[in-house]
Amino acid sequence: MTALLEIKQNIKRFYGQYEVYILPVLKFVLAFAYFLWINSNMGYMKQLDNIFVVLILALVCSILPVSVMMFLGFALMIGHCYAVGIETAGFMLLLILLMLILFLRFSRSQNLAMILTPLSFGFGVPALMPIGAGLLGSALSALPAGCGVVIYYFIRFVHAQSAALSDPAAEITEKLKLISDGLVHNWAMWITVIAFVVVILFVNLLRTRAFDYAWRIAIVAGGVTYVLVMLGGSLFLNATVSMPALITCAVLSVVFAIILEFFVFGGDY
């Protein structure tokens, strides 16, 4: 344990000394991964599905605030949706505007969760996002995290229905009905949104309590809560949830969150 604590202190000392250089690099890596994820899951507009475009956008994000990364990601999504059909792009634009007006303007300091949520699904550990946001953020991070879940499932829907949405013979009303039904009746998405919000609020509540090992208790409780909410929601709404995958995701997320807790908080009490 002493060796681990020394490693932790060395990392913190190194970061504190070279933060002005490390922070842009971290923002570049995050932006690169985020834009690459968007292109790999959409990629309908060939002009945007280009590694050089991703590199240029990531370089821009490395020297600008995180909010720029979020807006550039939105622009990429709308561009790819436009290549599928103007109806899809219009629906995506309306969805983003509603999120910005109703939710994201109230959580500007926590909107990094909007970017990290789709990436957590991409890396196969979605439960890590609400646990980590509850530990390191505030209760307001539930807003961008929930929006991130909606964006993730909408992109999945567009990918699955891209052939129907790009069919020139289909009526505009038919396409809009297909999109709205695919979003509103996506019970797996709504269950996940509820799970993210509940876990963030619960973990943040426990983490801020004044008792020993509050962070670790919050982590384990968050993992258990995520599993229970997902299972309960799937039974109530008759949605399909893979039990082995859910348990594996929760366990891995708890392990990663404990490692995160060690470097951020552990050893200081």
mmCIF file of C-alpha atoms in Angstrom:
data_model
loop_
_atom_site.group_PDB
_atom_site.id
_atom_site.type_symbol
_atom_site.label_atom_id
_atom_site.label_comp_id
_atom_site.label_asym_id
_atom_site.label_seq_id
_atom_site.Cartn_x
_atom_site.Cartn_y
_atom_site.Cartn_z
ATOM 1 C CA MET A 1 0.000 0.000 0.000
ATOM 2 C CA THR A 2 2.875 2.367 0.780
ATOM 3 C CA ALA A 3 4.290 1.841 -2.706
ATOM 4 C CA LEU A 4 0.897 2.597 -4.263
ATOM 5 C CA LEU A 5 0.569 5.760 -2.212
ATOM 6 C CA GLU A 6 4.027 6.867 -3.347
ATOM 7 C CA ILE A 7 3.052 6.240 -6.972
ATOM 8 C CA LYS A 8 -0.113 8.247 -6.434
ATOM 9 C CA GLN A 9 1.780 11.185 -4.930
ATOM 10 C CA ASN A 10 4.348 11.098 -7.740
ATOM 11 C CA ILE A 11 1.558 11.177 -10.342
ATOM 12 C CA LYS A 12 -0.162 14.083 -8.571
ATOM 13 C CA ARG A 13 3.152 15.937 -8.281
ATOM 14 C CA PHE A 14 3.945 15.336 -11.954
ATOM 15 C CA TYR A 15 0.489 16.497 -13.027
ATOM 16 C CA GLY A 16 0.683 19.599 -10.849
ATOM 17 C CA GLN A 17 4.064 20.504 -12.334
ATOM 18 C CA TYR A 18 3.147 19.949 -15.993
ATOM 19 C CA GLU A 19 -0.614 20.573 -15.933
ATOM 20 C CA VAL A 20 -0.371 23.284 -18.580
ATOM 21 C CA TYR A 21 0.915 20.637 -21.039
ATOM 22 C CA ILE A 22 -0.922 17.538 -19.797
ATOM 23 C CA LEU A 23 -4.437 19.037 -19.843
ATOM 24 C CA PRO A 24 -4.422 19.865 -23.599
ATOM 25 C CA VAL A 25 -3.108 16.361 -24.326
ATOM 26 C CA LEU A 26 -5.892 14.780 -22.280
ATOM 27 C CA LYS A 27 -8.497 16.949 -24.022
ATOM 28 C CA PHE A 28 -7.031 15.979 -27.399
ATOM 29 C CA VAL A 29 -7.212 12.262 -26.565
ATOM 30 C CA LEU A 30 -10.793 12.580 -25.304
ATOM 31 C CA ALA A 31 -11.929 14.577 -28.339
ATOM 32 C CA PHE A 32 -10.162 12.182 -30.718
ATOM 33 C CA ALA A 33 -11.853 9.159 -29.097
ATOM 34 C CA TYR A 34 -15.255 10.900 -29.072
ATOM 35 C CA PHE A 35 -15.179 12.011 -32.711
ATOM 36 C CA LEU A 36 -13.795 8.642 -33.790
ATOM 37 C CA TRP A 37 -16.654 6.926 -31.962
ATOM 38 C CA ILE A 38 -19.202 9.143 -33.746
ATOM 39 C CA ASN A 39 -17.697 8.404 -37.162
ATOM 40 C CA SER A 40 -17.416 4.671 -36.508
ATOM 41 C CA ASN A 41 -21.075 4.457 -35.435
ATOM 42 C CA MET A 42 -22.449 6.797 -38.116
ATOM 43 C CA GLY A 43 -20.008 7.535 -40.940
ATOM 44 C CA TYR A 44 -22.701 8.266 -43.530
ATOM 45 C CA MET A 45 -21.103 11.472 -44.816
ATOM 46 C CA LYS A 46 -17.754 10.462 -46.297
ATOM 47 C CA GLN A 47 -16.347 13.991 -46.085
ATOM 48 C CA LEU A 48 -16.642 13.846 -42.283
ATOM 49 C CA ASP A 49 -15.675 10.196 -41.911
ATOM 50 C CA ASN A 50 -12.019 11.034 -42.333
ATOM 51 C CA ILE A 51 -9.167 10.583 -39.867
ATOM 52 C CA PHE A 52 -7.695 13.972 -40.812
ATOM 53 C CA VAL A 53 -10.988 15.719 -40.003
ATOM 54 C CA VAL A 54 -11.016 13.966 -36.636
ATOM 55 C CA LEU A 55 -7.418 14.992 -35.939
ATOM 56 C CA ILE A 56 -8.055 18.638 -36.846
ATOM 57 C CA LEU A 57 -11.185 18.822 -34.705
ATOM 58 C CA ALA A 58 -9.385 17.137 -31.797
ATOM 59 C CA LEU A 59 -6.523 19.627 -32.050
ATOM 60 C CA VAL A 60 -9.018 22.519 -31.957
ATOM 61 C CA CYS A 61 -10.690 21.015 -28.870
ATOM 62 C CA SER A 62 -7.356 20.603 -27.089
ATOM 63 C CA ILE A 63 -6.984 24.371 -26.687
ATOM 64 C CA LEU A 64 -10.654 25.322 -26.258
ATOM 65 C CA PRO A 65 -13.237 24.673 -23.495
ATOM 66 C CA VAL A 66 -14.921 21.279 -23.221
ATOM 67 C CA SER A 67 -18.230 22.785 -24.362
ATOM 68 C CA VAL A 68 -16.689 23.261 -27.827
ATOM 69 C CA MET A 69 -16.048 19.507 -27.964
ATOM 70 C CA MET A 70 -19.708 18.849 -27.217
ATOM 71 C CA PHE A 71 -20.948 21.255 -29.915
ATOM 72 C CA LEU A 72 -18.533 19.921 -32.536
ATOM 73 C CA GLY A 73 -19.759 16.423 -31.712
ATOM 74 C CA PHE A 74 -23.338 17.610 -32.260
ATOM 75 C CA ALA A 75 -22.312 19.109 -35.603
ATOM 76 C CA LEU A 76 -20.747 15.802 -36.691
ATOM 77 C CA MET A 77 -23.900 13.900 -35.731
ATOM 78 C CA ILE A 78 -26.165 16.298 -37.633
ATOM 79 C CA GLY A 79 -23.862 16.131 -40.683
ATOM 80 C CA HIS A 80 -23.986 12.333 -40.760
ATOM 81 C CA CYS A 81 -27.757 12.376 -40.232
ATOM 82 C CA TYR A 82 -28.090 14.786 -43.174
ATOM 83 C CA ALA A 83 -26.367 12.204 -45.371
ATOM 84 C CA VAL A 84 -29.086 9.722 -44.331
ATOM 85 C CA GLY A 85 -31.918 12.169 -44.953
ATOM 86 C CA ILE A 86 -32.942 15.732 -44.240
ATOM 87 C CA GLU A 87 -35.756 14.439 -42.009
ATOM 88 C CA THR A 88 -33.275 12.573 -39.825
ATOM 89 C CA ALA A 89 -30.994 15.618 -39.606
ATOM 90 C CA GLY A 90 -33.938 17.859 -38.730
ATOM 91 C CA PHE A 91 -35.098 15.479 -35.995
ATOM 92 C CA MET A 92 -31.560 15.249 -34.620
ATOM 93 C CA LEU A 93 -31.235 19.044 -34.611
ATOM 94 C CA LEU A 94 -34.578 19.419 -32.811
ATOM 95 C CA LEU A 95 -33.565 16.788 -30.249
ATOM 96 C CA ILE A 96 -30.266 18.569 -29.554
ATOM 97 C CA LEU A 97 -31.953 21.984 -29.247
ATOM 98 C CA LEU A 98 -34.480 20.590 -26.760
ATOM 99 C CA MET A 99 -31.645 19.104 -24.700
ATOM 100 C CA LEU A 100 -29.735 22.390 -24.734
ATOM 101 C CA ILE A 101 -32.768 24.460 -23.762
ATOM 102 C CA LEU A 102 -34.341 22.138 -21.194
ATOM 103 C CA PHE A 103 -31.328 20.474 -19.573
ATOM 104 C CA LEU A 104 -27.771 21.247 -20.664
ATOM 105 C CA ARG A 105 -27.929 24.992 -20.010
ATOM 106 C CA PHE A 106 -28.442 24.236 -16.302
ATOM 107 C CA SER A 107 -25.413 21.931 -16.020
ATOM 108 C CA ARG A 108 -22.652 23.724 -17.937
ATOM 109 C CA SER A 109 -19.942 22.792 -15.439
ATOM 110 C CA GLN A 110 -20.939 19.115 -15.627
ATOM 111 C CA ASN A 111 -21.498 18.722 -19.394
ATOM 112 C CA LEU A 112 -18.372 16.598 -19.759
ATOM 113 C CA ALA A 113 -20.708 13.752 -18.761
ATOM 114 C CA MET A 114 -22.521 14.294 -22.073
ATOM 115 C CA ILE A 115 -19.326 13.277 -23.908
ATOM 116 C CA LEU A 116 -18.248 10.488 -21.585
ATOM 117 C CA THR A 117 -21.614 8.698 -21.551
ATOM 118 C CA PRO A 118 -21.553 7.408 -25.171
ATOM 119 C CA LEU A 119 -17.880 6.486 -24.740
ATOM 120 C CA SER A 120 -18.704 4.418 -21.641
ATOM 121 C CA PHE A 121 -21.122 2.392 -23.787
ATOM 122 C CA GLY A 122 -18.476 2.119 -26.478
ATOM 123 C CA PHE A 123 -15.964 0.644 -24.021
ATOM 124 C CA GLY A 124 -18.597 -1.725 -22.603
ATOM 125 C CA VAL A 125 -18.719 -0.258 -19.071
ATOM 126 C CA PRO A 126 -21.760 2.068 -19.067
ATOM 127 C CA ALA A 127 -22.282 1.687 -15.294
ATOM 128 C CA LEU A 128 -18.897 3.327 -14.713
ATOM 129 C CA MET A 129 -20.238 6.628 -16.027
ATOM 130 C CA PRO A 130 -22.995 7.245 -13.434
ATOM 131 C CA ILE A 131 -20.812 5.929 -10.596
ATOM 132 C CA GLY A 132 -17.893 8.146 -11.634
ATOM 133 C CA ALA A 133 -20.140 11.167 -12.176
ATOM 134 C CA GLY A 134 -21.668 10.677 -8.744
ATOM 135 C CA LEU A 135 -18.199 10.538 -7.188
ATOM 136 C CA LEU A 136 -16.473 13.380 -9.003
ATOM 137 C CA GLY A 137 -19.361 15.579 -10.100
ATOM 138 C CA SER A 138 -22.491 17.006 -8.594
ATOM 139 C CA ALA A 139 -26.124 15.971 -8.729
ATOM 140 C CA LEU A 140 -26.500 18.188 -11.833
ATOM 141 C CA SER A 141 -24.348 15.735 -13.824
ATOM 142 C CA ALA A 142 -27.473 13.557 -14.013
ATOM 143 C CA LEU A 143 -28.815 15.955 -16.670
ATOM 144 C CA PRO A 144 -26.010 15.644 -19.278
ATOM 145 C CA ALA A 145 -25.589 11.935 -18.484
ATOM 146 C CA GLY A 146 -29.268 11.293 -19.222
ATOM 147 C CA CYS A 147 -28.982 13.309 -22.445
ATOM 148 C CA GLY A 148 -25.909 11.285 -23.385
ATOM 149 C CA VAL A 149 -27.894 8.056 -23.026
ATOM 150 C CA VAL A 150 -30.601 9.417 -25.347
ATOM 151 C CA ILE A 151 -27.983 10.456 -27.917
ATOM 152 C CA TYR A 152 -26.339 7.021 -27.759
ATOM 153 C CA TYR A 153 -29.585 5.148 -28.354
ATOM 154 C CA PHE A 154 -30.673 7.553 -31.083
ATOM 155 C CA ILE A 155 -27.417 6.938 -32.952
ATOM 156 C CA ARG A 156 -27.943 3.193 -32.562
ATOM 157 C CA PHE A 157 -31.479 3.551 -33.935
ATOM 158 C CA VAL A 158 -30.326 5.569 -36.962
ATOM 159 C CA HIS A 159 -27.649 2.934 -37.641
ATOM 160 C CA ALA A 160 -30.206 0.121 -37.496
ATOM 161 C CA GLN A 161 -32.794 1.947 -39.648
ATOM 162 C CA SER A 162 -30.453 3.780 -42.022
ATOM 163 C CA ALA A 163 -31.739 1.873 -45.066
ATOM 164 C CA ALA A 164 -35.385 2.783 -44.374
ATOM 165 C CA LEU A 165 -34.540 6.386 -43.451
ATOM 166 C CA SER A 166 -32.514 6.915 -46.650
ATOM 167 C CA ASP A 167 -35.163 5.346 -48.930
ATOM 168 C CA PRO A 168 -36.156 8.089 -51.424
ATOM 169 C CA ALA A 169 -39.491 6.369 -52.090
ATOM 170 C CA ALA A 170 -40.649 6.703 -48.471
ATOM 171 C CA GLU A 171 -42.817 9.650 -47.466
ATOM 172 C CA ILE A 172 -41.470 12.320 -45.101
ATOM 173 C CA THR A 173 -44.271 11.643 -42.635
ATOM 174 C CA GLU A 174 -43.452 7.930 -42.621
ATOM 175 C CA LYS A 175 -39.806 8.627 -41.828
ATOM 176 C CA LEU A 176 -40.644 11.085 -39.054
ATOM 177 C CA LYS A 177 -43.117 8.603 -37.538
ATOM 178 C CA LEU A 178 -40.493 5.854 -37.709
ATOM 179 C CA ILE A 179 -37.949 8.071 -35.916
ATOM 180 C CA SER A 180 -40.345 9.336 -33.240
ATOM 181 C CA ASP A 181 -41.682 5.849 -32.519
ATOM 182 C CA GLY A 182 -38.157 4.461 -32.404
ATOM 183 C CA LEU A 183 -37.206 7.046 -29.786
ATOM 184 C CA VAL A 184 -40.361 7.265 -27.683
ATOM 185 C CA HIS A 185 -40.976 3.502 -27.564
ATOM 186 C CA ASN A 186 -37.363 2.562 -26.919
ATOM 187 C CA TRP A 187 -37.933 1.117 -23.435
ATOM 188 C CA ALA A 188 -34.307 -0.006 -23.047
ATOM 189 C CA MET A 189 -33.244 3.622 -23.480
ATOM 190 C CA TRP A 190 -35.693 4.945 -20.882
ATOM 191 C CA ILE A 191 -34.683 2.250 -18.379
ATOM 192 C CA THR A 192 -31.041 3.206 -18.864
ATOM 193 C CA VAL A 193 -31.812 6.925 -18.473
ATOM 194 C CA ILE A 194 -33.587 6.209 -15.171
ATOM 195 C CA ALA A 195 -30.722 3.961 -14.015
ATOM 196 C CA PHE A 196 -28.117 6.646 -14.783
ATOM 197 C CA VAL A 197 -30.047 9.392 -13.006
ATOM 198 C CA VAL A 198 -30.832 7.270 -9.939
ATOM 199 C CA VAL A 199 -27.249 5.983 -9.603
ATOM 200 C CA ILE A 200 -25.693 9.457 -9.971
ATOM 201 C CA LEU A 201 -27.996 10.970 -7.364
ATOM 202 C CA PHE A 202 -27.588 8.037 -4.954
ATOM 203 C CA VAL A 203 -23.794 7.823 -5.293
ATOM 204 C CA ASN A 204 -23.428 11.587 -4.909
ATOM 205 C CA LEU A 205 -25.669 11.528 -1.822
ATOM 206 C CA LEU A 206 -23.604 8.783 -0.142
ATOM 207 C CA ARG A 207 -20.268 10.241 -1.217
ATOM 208 C CA THR A 208 -21.026 13.565 0.448
ATOM 209 C CA ARG A 209 -22.044 12.005 3.795
ATOM 210 C CA ALA A 210 -19.710 12.354 6.796
ATOM 211 C CA PHE A 211 -18.881 8.735 7.627
ATOM 212 C CA ASP A 212 -15.847 6.522 7.131
ATOM 213 C CA TYR A 213 -15.269 4.952 3.699
ATOM 214 C CA ALA A 214 -18.171 6.938 2.234
ATOM 215 C CA TRP A 215 -16.642 6.823 -1.258
ATOM 216 C CA ARG A 216 -16.213 3.038 -1.339
ATOM 217 C CA ILE A 217 -19.662 2.440 0.102
ATOM 218 C CA ALA A 218 -21.068 4.782 -2.544
ATOM 219 C CA ILE A 219 -19.249 2.877 -5.297
ATOM 220 C CA VAL A 220 -20.544 -0.538 -4.279
ATOM 221 C CA ALA A 221 -24.034 0.820 -3.616
ATOM 222 C CA GLY A 222 -23.993 2.478 -7.041
ATOM 223 C CA GLY A 223 -23.094 -0.797 -8.777
ATOM 224 C CA VAL A 224 -25.836 -2.694 -6.941
ATOM 225 C CA THR A 225 -28.377 0.070 -7.610
ATOM 226 C CA TYR A 226 -27.548 0.066 -11.330
ATOM 227 C CA VAL A 227 -28.184 -3.683 -11.564
ATOM 228 C CA LEU A 228 -31.422 -3.488 -9.557
ATOM 229 C CA VAL A 229 -32.844 -0.570 -11.536
ATOM 230 C CA MET A 230 -31.977 -2.172 -14.882
ATOM 231 C CA LEU A 231 -33.504 -5.517 -13.848
ATOM 232 C CA GLY A 232 -36.561 -3.908 -12.265
ATOM 233 C CA GLY A 233 -37.123 -1.695 -15.299
ATOM 234 C CA SER A 234 -36.747 -4.604 -17.719
ATOM 235 C CA LEU A 235 -39.361 -6.623 -15.812
ATOM 236 C CA PHE A 236 -41.778 -3.698 -15.526
ATOM 237 C CA LEU A 237 -41.489 -2.606 -19.174
ATOM 238 C CA ASN A 238 -40.923 -6.082 -20.679
ATOM 239 C CA ALA A 239 -37.558 -5.061 -22.113
ATOM 240 C CA THR A 240 -34.770 -7.540 -22.764
ATOM 241 C CA VAL A 241 -31.668 -7.220 -20.586
ATOM 242 C CA SER A 242 -28.771 -9.690 -20.664
ATOM 243 C CA MET A 243 -28.178 -10.722 -17.063
ATOM 244 C CA PRO A 244 -24.542 -11.959 -17.488
ATOM 245 C CA ALA A 245 -23.570 -8.827 -19.424
ATOM 246 C CA LEU A 246 -25.266 -6.598 -16.846
ATOM 247 C CA ILE A 247 -23.504 -8.244 -13.894
ATOM 248 C CA THR A 248 -20.141 -8.208 -15.679
ATOM 249 C CA CYS A 249 -20.559 -4.523 -16.561
ATOM 250 C CA ALA A 250 -21.459 -3.630 -12.964
ATOM 251 C CA VAL A 251 -18.525 -5.566 -11.472
ATOM 252 C CA LEU A 252 -15.997 -4.066 -13.899
ATOM 253 C CA SER A 253 -17.402 -0.597 -13.292
ATOM 254 C CA VAL A 254 -17.097 -1.011 -9.517
ATOM 255 C CA VAL A 255 -13.477 -2.180 -9.886
ATOM 256 C CA PHE A 256 -12.557 0.766 -12.129
ATOM 257 C CA ALA A 257 -14.383 3.167 -9.810
ATOM 258 C CA ILE A 258 -12.407 1.872 -6.810
ATOM 259 C CA ILE A 259 -9.178 2.491 -8.742
ATOM 260 C CA LEU A 260 -10.438 5.983 -9.581
ATOM 261 C CA GLU A 261 -11.324 6.558 -5.924
ATOM 262 C CA PHE A 262 -7.837 5.551 -4.846
ATOM 263 C CA PHE A 263 -6.116 8.097 -7.076
ATOM 264 C CA VAL A 264 -8.603 10.896 -6.343
ATOM 265 C CA PHE A 265 -9.367 10.345 -2.688
ATOM 266 C CA GLY A 266 -7.937 7.109 -1.256
ATOM 267 C CA GLY A 267 -5.230 7.265 1.379
ATOM 268 C CA ASP A 268 -6.086 10.780 2.515
ATOM 269 C CA TYR A 269 -8.049 9.817 5.615
#
